[in-house]
Amino acid sequence: TPEQVRAAARAFRVYVSAGPRDADGDYVVDHSVLTFLLDPDGIFRDCYGSARTAEEVARSVRGHMDSYEPLPPEGG
């Protein structure tokens, strides 16, 4: 929902703003240009901006994959 999108933007502290609609009802969305890495448990692990090279991102992702340990089961 739109509220869920706003909540996610707030949670990740990203900028997002829809521009005015044109005659066809289309609009441009101005936003932060970031890629977030979340682990399988949904925990934030890293953030990549446009200054990071593909090799740096790949090395970071691989490092997080190699060191990942699942959360223990709830109540366990």
PDB file of N, CA and C in Angstrom:
ATOM      1  N   THR A   1       0.847  -1.184   0.000  1.00  0.00           N
ATOM      2  CA  THR A   1       0.000   0.000   0.000  1.00  0.00           C
ATOM      3  C   THR A   1       0.891   1.245   0.000  1.00  0.00           C
ATOM      4  N   PRO A   2       0.344   2.380  -0.368  1.00  0.00           N
ATOM      5  CA  PRO A   2       1.141   3.617  -0.294  1.00  0.00           C
ATOM      6  C   PRO A   2       1.699   3.879   1.103  1.00  0.00           C
ATOM      7  N   GLU A   3       0.920   3.578   2.144  1.00  0.00           N
ATOM      8  CA  GLU A   3       1.427   3.791   3.511  1.00  0.00           C
ATOM      9  C   GLU A   3       2.589   2.862   3.819  1.00  0.00           C
ATOM     10  N   GLN A   4       2.555   1.636   3.338  1.00  0.00           N
ATOM     11  CA  GLN A   4       3.663   0.700   3.554  1.00  0.00           C
ATOM     12  C   GLN A   4       4.934   1.194   2.842  1.00  0.00           C
ATOM     13  N   VAL A   5       4.762   1.760   1.664  1.00  0.00           N
ATOM     14  CA  VAL A   5       5.913   2.319   0.943  1.00  0.00           C
ATOM     15  C   VAL A   5       6.491   3.490   1.726  1.00  0.00           C
ATOM     16  N   ARG A   6       5.628   4.370   2.230  1.00  0.00           N
ATOM     17  CA  ARG A   6       6.109   5.504   3.044  1.00  0.00           C
ATOM     18  C   ARG A   6       6.816   5.012   4.302  1.00  0.00           C
ATOM     19  N   ALA A   7       6.270   3.979   4.938  1.00  0.00           N
ATOM     20  CA  ALA A   7       6.881   3.435   6.152  1.00  0.00           C
ATOM     21  C   ALA A   7       8.251   2.828   5.845  1.00  0.00           C
ATOM     22  N   ALA A   8       8.370   2.124   4.736  1.00  0.00           N
ATOM     23  CA  ALA A   8       9.661   1.547   4.350  1.00  0.00           C
ATOM     24  C   ALA A   8      10.670   2.649   4.058  1.00  0.00           C
ATOM     25  N   ALA A   9      10.249   3.696   3.375  1.00  0.00           N
ATOM     26  CA  ALA A   9      11.148   4.822   3.084  1.00  0.00           C
ATOM     27  C   ALA A   9      11.634   5.461   4.377  1.00  0.00           C
ATOM     28  N   ARG A  10      10.731   5.626   5.332  1.00  0.00           N
ATOM     29  CA  ARG A  10      11.130   6.189   6.637  1.00  0.00           C
ATOM     30  C   ARG A  10      12.104   5.256   7.347  1.00  0.00           C
ATOM     31  N   ALA A  11      11.812   3.972   7.350  1.00  0.00           N
ATOM     32  CA  ALA A  11      12.643   2.998   8.059  1.00  0.00           C
ATOM     33  C   ALA A  11      14.064   2.966   7.502  1.00  0.00           C
ATOM     34  N   PHE A  12      14.183   3.108   6.188  1.00  0.00           N
ATOM     35  CA  PHE A  12      15.502   3.064   5.556  1.00  0.00           C
ATOM     36  C   PHE A  12      16.103   4.449   5.361  1.00  0.00           C
ATOM     37  N   ARG A  13      15.364   5.463   5.804  1.00  0.00           N
ATOM     38  CA  ARG A  13      15.830   6.852   5.730  1.00  0.00           C
ATOM     39  C   ARG A  13      16.227   7.247   4.304  1.00  0.00           C
ATOM     40  N   VAL A  14      15.339   6.930   3.369  1.00  0.00           N
ATOM     41  CA  VAL A  14      15.566   7.317   1.974  1.00  0.00           C
ATOM     42  C   VAL A  14      14.591   8.415   1.571  1.00  0.00           C
ATOM     43  N   TYR A  15      15.006   9.152   0.577  1.00  0.00           N
ATOM     44  CA  TYR A  15      14.206  10.247   0.051  1.00  0.00           C
ATOM     45  C   TYR A  15      13.379   9.735  -1.116  1.00  0.00           C
ATOM     46  N   VAL A  16      12.119  10.101  -1.144  1.00  0.00           N
ATOM     47  CA  VAL A  16      11.256   9.774  -2.274  1.00  0.00           C
ATOM     48  C   VAL A  16      10.215  10.875  -2.412  1.00  0.00           C
ATOM     49  N   SER A  17       9.999  11.318  -3.656  1.00  0.00           N
ATOM     50  CA  SER A  17       9.020  12.368  -3.900  1.00  0.00           C
ATOM     51  C   SER A  17       8.446  12.200  -5.305  1.00  0.00           C
ATOM     52  N   ALA A  18       7.134  12.069  -5.381  1.00  0.00           N
ATOM     53  CA  ALA A  18       6.463  11.972  -6.676  1.00  0.00           C
ATOM     54  C   ALA A  18       6.271  13.371  -7.239  1.00  0.00           C
ATOM     55  N   GLY A  19       6.640  13.526  -8.485  1.00  0.00           N
ATOM     56  CA  GLY A  19       6.468  14.818  -9.144  1.00  0.00           C
ATOM     57  C   GLY A  19       5.044  15.009  -9.637  1.00  0.00           C
ATOM     58  N   PRO A  20       4.799  16.129 -10.262  1.00  0.00           N
ATOM     59  CA  PRO A  20       3.440  16.399 -10.763  1.00  0.00           C
ATOM     60  C   PRO A  20       3.070  15.453 -11.900  1.00  0.00           C
ATOM     61  N   ARG A  21       1.799  15.188 -11.998  1.00  0.00           N
ATOM     62  CA  ARG A  21       1.302  14.318 -13.079  1.00  0.00           C
ATOM     63  C   ARG A  21       1.192  15.119 -14.374  1.00  0.00           C
ATOM     64  N   ASP A  22       1.474  14.433 -15.484  1.00  0.00           N
ATOM     65  CA  ASP A  22       1.325  15.083 -16.777  1.00  0.00           C
ATOM     66  C   ASP A  22      -0.095  14.830 -17.302  1.00  0.00           C
ATOM     67  N   ALA A  23      -0.349  15.214 -18.536  1.00  0.00           N
ATOM     68  CA  ALA A  23      -1.691  15.094 -19.116  1.00  0.00           C
ATOM     69  C   ALA A  23      -2.174  13.647 -19.173  1.00  0.00           C
ATOM     70  N   ASP A  24      -1.230  12.696 -19.257  1.00  0.00           N
ATOM     71  CA  ASP A  24      -1.595  11.279 -19.303  1.00  0.00           C
ATOM     72  C   ASP A  24      -1.708  10.648 -17.918  1.00  0.00           C
ATOM     73  N   GLY A  25      -1.434  11.436 -16.882  1.00  0.00           N
ATOM     74  CA  GLY A  25      -1.480  10.909 -15.525  1.00  0.00           C
ATOM     75  C   GLY A  25      -0.169  10.287 -15.067  1.00  0.00           C
ATOM     76  N   ASP A  26       0.849  10.333 -15.928  1.00  0.00           N
ATOM     77  CA  ASP A  26       2.154   9.789 -15.569  1.00  0.00           C
ATOM     78  C   ASP A  26       2.925  10.795 -14.728  1.00  0.00           C
ATOM     79  N   TYR A  27       3.895  10.303 -13.972  1.00  0.00           N
ATOM     80  CA  TYR A  27       4.717  11.186 -13.147  1.00  0.00           C
ATOM     81  C   TYR A  27       6.098  10.568 -12.957  1.00  0.00           C
ATOM     82  N   VAL A  28       7.042  11.393 -12.583  1.00  0.00           N
ATOM     83  CA  VAL A  28       8.404  10.963 -12.309  1.00  0.00           C
ATOM     84  C   VAL A  28       8.583  10.927 -10.797  1.00  0.00           C
ATOM     85  N   VAL A  29       9.274   9.911 -10.309  1.00  0.00           N
ATOM     86  CA  VAL A  29       9.555   9.816  -8.884  1.00  0.00           C
ATOM     87  C   VAL A  29      11.033  10.099  -8.665  1.00  0.00           C
ATOM     88  N   ASP A  30      11.314  11.126  -7.900  1.00  0.00           N
ATOM     89  CA  ASP A  30      12.676  11.447  -7.498  1.00  0.00           C
ATOM     90  C   ASP A  30      12.952  10.665  -6.217  1.00  0.00           C
ATOM     91  N   HIS A  31      14.111   9.995  -6.154  1.00  0.00           N
ATOM     92  CA  HIS A  31      14.377   9.159  -4.986  1.00  0.00           C
ATOM     93  C   HIS A  31      15.871   8.946  -4.773  1.00  0.00           C
ATOM     94  N   SER A  32      16.215   8.477  -3.585  1.00  0.00           N
ATOM     95  CA  SER A  32      17.584   8.091  -3.280  1.00  0.00           C
ATOM     96  C   SER A  32      17.979   6.947  -4.204  1.00  0.00           C
ATOM     97  N   VAL A  33      19.244   6.899  -4.562  1.00  0.00           N
ATOM     98  CA  VAL A  33      19.720   5.831  -5.437  1.00  0.00           C
ATOM     99  C   VAL A  33      20.633   4.933  -4.601  1.00  0.00           C
ATOM    100  N   LEU A  34      20.028   3.983  -3.931  1.00  0.00           N
ATOM    101  CA  LEU A  34      20.743   3.067  -3.056  1.00  0.00           C
ATOM    102  C   LEU A  34      20.207   1.656  -3.241  1.00  0.00           C
ATOM    103  N   THR A  35      21.069   0.684  -2.999  1.00  0.00           N
ATOM    104  CA  THR A  35      20.664  -0.711  -2.971  1.00  0.00           C
ATOM    105  C   THR A  35      20.968  -1.223  -1.578  1.00  0.00           C
ATOM    106  N   PHE A  36      19.987  -1.824  -0.945  1.00  0.00           N
ATOM    107  CA  PHE A  36      20.147  -2.331   0.412  1.00  0.00           C
ATOM    108  C   PHE A  36      20.289  -3.843   0.380  1.00  0.00           C
ATOM    109  N   LEU A  37      21.202  -4.356   1.193  1.00  0.00           N
ATOM    110  CA  LEU A  37      21.371  -5.800   1.343  1.00  0.00           C
ATOM    111  C   LEU A  37      20.757  -6.221   2.669  1.00  0.00           C
ATOM    112  N   LEU A  38      19.757  -7.099   2.583  1.00  0.00           N
ATOM    113  CA  LEU A  38      19.125  -7.679   3.763  1.00  0.00           C
ATOM    114  C   LEU A  38      19.425  -9.164   3.751  1.00  0.00           C
ATOM    115  N   ASP A  39      19.659  -9.740   4.929  1.00  0.00           N
ATOM    116  CA  ASP A  39      19.924 -11.175   4.967  1.00  0.00           C
ATOM    117  C   ASP A  39      18.595 -11.940   4.911  1.00  0.00           C
ATOM    118  N   PRO A  40      18.651 -13.276   4.848  1.00  0.00           N
ATOM    119  CA  PRO A  40      17.404 -14.050   4.760  1.00  0.00           C
ATOM    120  C   PRO A  40      16.463 -13.846   5.943  1.00  0.00           C
ATOM    121  N   ASP A  41      16.987 -13.339   7.062  1.00  0.00           N
ATOM    122  CA  ASP A  41      16.142 -13.053   8.223  1.00  0.00           C
ATOM    123  C   ASP A  41      15.562 -11.644   8.171  1.00  0.00           C
ATOM    124  N   GLY A  42      15.885 -10.891   7.108  1.00  0.00           N
ATOM    125  CA  GLY A  42      15.362  -9.544   6.958  1.00  0.00           C
ATOM    126  C   GLY A  42      16.169  -8.485   7.681  1.00  0.00           C
ATOM    127  N   ILE A  43      17.371  -8.839   8.144  1.00  0.00           N
ATOM    128  CA  ILE A  43      18.212  -7.898   8.872  1.00  0.00           C
ATOM    129  C   ILE A  43      19.107  -7.140   7.898  1.00  0.00           C
ATOM    130  N   PHE A  44      19.164  -5.818   8.071  1.00  0.00           N
ATOM    131  CA  PHE A  44      20.007  -4.960   7.240  1.00  0.00           C
ATOM    132  C   PHE A  44      21.471  -5.365   7.411  1.00  0.00           C
ATOM    133  N   ARG A  45      22.178  -5.510   6.282  1.00  0.00           N
ATOM    134  CA  ARG A  45      23.591  -5.875   6.338  1.00  0.00           C
ATOM    135  C   ARG A  45      24.500  -4.844   5.680  1.00  0.00           C
ATOM    136  N   ASP A  46      24.055  -4.186   4.613  1.00  0.00           N
ATOM    137  CA  ASP A  46      24.905  -3.205   3.941  1.00  0.00           C
ATOM    138  C   ASP A  46      24.058  -2.352   3.013  1.00  0.00           C
ATOM    139  N   CYS A  47      24.673  -1.289   2.553  1.00  0.00           N
ATOM    140  CA  CYS A  47      24.006  -0.350   1.653  1.00  0.00           C
ATOM    141  C   CYS A  47      25.016   0.051   0.593  1.00  0.00           C
ATOM    142  N   TYR A  48      24.581   0.100  -0.654  1.00  0.00           N
ATOM    143  CA  TYR A  48      25.481   0.401  -1.763  1.00  0.00           C
ATOM    144  C   TYR A  48      24.962   1.594  -2.549  1.00  0.00           C
ATOM    145  N   GLY A  49      25.795   2.600  -2.650  1.00  0.00           N
ATOM    146  CA  GLY A  49      25.475   3.773  -3.451  1.00  0.00           C
ATOM    147  C   GLY A  49      26.137   3.669  -4.813  1.00  0.00           C
ATOM    148  N   SER A  50      25.935   4.678  -5.631  1.00  0.00           N
ATOM    149  CA  SER A  50      26.441   4.643  -7.001  1.00  0.00           C
ATOM    150  C   SER A  50      27.961   4.722  -7.091  1.00  0.00           C
ATOM    151  N   ALA A  51      28.642   5.081  -6.004  1.00  0.00           N
ATOM    152  CA  ALA A  51      30.097   5.153  -6.023  1.00  0.00           C
ATOM    153  C   ALA A  51      30.742   3.774  -5.890  1.00  0.00           C
ATOM    154  N   ARG A  52      29.981   2.781  -5.475  1.00  0.00           N
ATOM    155  CA  ARG A  52      30.542   1.436  -5.307  1.00  0.00           C
ATOM    156  C   ARG A  52      30.622   0.737  -6.653  1.00  0.00           C
ATOM    157  N   THR A  53      31.737   0.085  -6.916  1.00  0.00           N
ATOM    158  CA  THR A  53      31.895  -0.656  -8.169  1.00  0.00           C
ATOM    159  C   THR A  53      31.191  -2.004  -8.058  1.00  0.00           C
ATOM    160  N   ALA A  54      30.943  -2.611  -9.195  1.00  0.00           N
ATOM    161  CA  ALA A  54      30.324  -3.939  -9.204  1.00  0.00           C
ATOM    162  C   ALA A  54      31.182  -4.929  -8.430  1.00  0.00           C
ATOM    163  N   GLU A  55      32.484  -4.811  -8.553  1.00  0.00           N
ATOM    164  CA  GLU A  55      33.385  -5.712  -7.845  1.00  0.00           C
ATOM    165  C   GLU A  55      33.289  -5.523  -6.329  1.00  0.00           C
ATOM    166  N   GLU A  56      33.186  -4.273  -5.878  1.00  0.00           N
ATOM    167  CA  GLU A  56      33.050  -3.998  -4.444  1.00  0.00           C
ATOM    168  C   GLU A  56      31.744  -4.556  -3.901  1.00  0.00           C
ATOM    169  N   VAL A  57      30.669  -4.354  -4.659  1.00  0.00           N
ATOM    170  CA  VAL A  57      29.367  -4.868  -4.227  1.00  0.00           C
ATOM    171  C   VAL A  57      29.410  -6.393  -4.176  1.00  0.00           C
ATOM    172  N   ALA A  58      29.953  -7.012  -5.213  1.00  0.00           N
ATOM    173  CA  ALA A  58      30.030  -8.475  -5.253  1.00  0.00           C
ATOM    174  C   ALA A  58      30.863  -9.009  -4.086  1.00  0.00           C
ATOM    175  N   ARG A  59      31.979  -8.365  -3.791  1.00  0.00           N
ATOM    176  CA  ARG A  59      32.839  -8.797  -2.685  1.00  0.00           C
ATOM    177  C   ARG A  59      32.095  -8.667  -1.345  1.00  0.00           C
ATOM    178  N   SER A  60      31.365  -7.574  -1.165  1.00  0.00           N
ATOM    179  CA  SER A  60      30.603  -7.359   0.064  1.00  0.00           C
ATOM    180  C   SER A  60      29.504  -8.408   0.210  1.00  0.00           C
ATOM    181  N   VAL A  61      28.742  -8.606  -0.856  1.00  0.00           N
ATOM    182  CA  VAL A  61      27.644  -9.580  -0.806  1.00  0.00           C
ATOM    183  C   VAL A  61      28.198 -10.968  -0.508  1.00  0.00           C
ATOM    184  N   ARG A  62      29.272 -11.352  -1.183  1.00  0.00           N
ATOM    185  CA  ARG A  62      29.875 -12.673  -0.955  1.00  0.00           C
ATOM    186  C   ARG A  62      30.331 -12.799   0.507  1.00  0.00           C
ATOM    187  N   GLY A  63      30.949 -11.747   1.042  1.00  0.00           N
ATOM    188  CA  GLY A  63      31.393 -11.781   2.432  1.00  0.00           C
ATOM    189  C   GLY A  63      30.241 -11.966   3.394  1.00  0.00           C
ATOM    190  N   HIS A  64      29.127 -11.272   3.131  1.00  0.00           N
ATOM    191  CA  HIS A  64      27.948 -11.433   3.992  1.00  0.00           C
ATOM    192  C   HIS A  64      27.335 -12.820   3.839  1.00  0.00           C
ATOM    193  N   MET A  65      27.347 -13.348   2.629  1.00  0.00           N
ATOM    194  CA  MET A  65      26.823 -14.701   2.420  1.00  0.00           C
ATOM    195  C   MET A  65      27.679 -15.730   3.156  1.00  0.00           C
ATOM    196  N   ASP A  66      28.991 -15.559   3.063  1.00  0.00           N
ATOM    197  CA  ASP A  66      29.896 -16.523   3.692  1.00  0.00           C
ATOM    198  C   ASP A  66      29.824 -16.488   5.216  1.00  0.00           C
ATOM    199  N   SER A  67      29.520 -15.324   5.789  1.00  0.00           N
ATOM    200  CA  SER A  67      29.501 -15.199   7.244  1.00  0.00           C
ATOM    201  C   SER A  67      28.097 -15.300   7.845  1.00  0.00           C
ATOM    202  N   TYR A  68      27.086 -15.530   7.004  1.00  0.00           N
ATOM    203  CA  TYR A  68      25.709 -15.569   7.481  1.00  0.00           C
ATOM    204  C   TYR A  68      25.472 -16.747   8.425  1.00  0.00           C
ATOM    205  N   GLU A  69      24.826 -16.437   9.524  1.00  0.00           N
ATOM    206  CA  GLU A  69      24.353 -17.461  10.461  1.00  0.00           C
ATOM    207  C   GLU A  69      22.898 -17.150  10.763  1.00  0.00           C
ATOM    208  N   PRO A  70      21.994 -18.090  10.516  1.00  0.00           N
ATOM    209  CA  PRO A  70      20.571 -17.834  10.767  1.00  0.00           C
ATOM    210  C   PRO A  70      20.302 -17.515  12.224  1.00  0.00           C
ATOM    211  N   LEU A  71      19.275 -16.728  12.449  1.00  0.00           N
ATOM    212  CA  LEU A  71      18.824 -16.461  13.812  1.00  0.00           C
ATOM    213  C   LEU A  71      18.304 -17.763  14.422  1.00  0.00           C
ATOM    214  N   PRO A  72      18.476 -17.913  15.730  1.00  0.00           N
ATOM    215  CA  PRO A  72      17.897 -19.119  16.360  1.00  0.00           C
ATOM    216  C   PRO A  72      16.378 -19.055  16.278  1.00  0.00           C
ATOM    217  N   PRO A  73      15.722 -20.203  16.279  1.00  0.00           N
ATOM    218  CA  PRO A  73      14.248 -20.206  16.240  1.00  0.00           C
ATOM    219  C   PRO A  73      13.676 -19.478  17.454  1.00  0.00           C
ATOM    220  N   GLU A  74      12.520 -18.845  17.255  1.00  0.00           N
ATOM    221  CA  GLU A  74      11.866 -18.149  18.354  1.00  0.00           C
ATOM    222  C   GLU A  74      11.581 -19.115  19.500  1.00  0.00           C
ATOM    223  N   GLY A  75      11.841 -18.631  20.718  1.00  0.00           N
ATOM    224  CA  GLY A  75      11.586 -19.453  21.890  1.00  0.00           C
ATOM    225  C   GLY A  75      12.661 -20.484  22.147  1.00  0.00           C
ATOM    226  N   GLY A  76      13.705 -20.517  21.260  1.00  0.00           N
ATOM    227  CA  GLY A  76      14.728 -21.556  21.411  1.00  0.00           C
ATOM    228  C   GLY A  76      15.944 -21.003  21.910  1.00  0.00           C
TER     229      GLY A  76
END
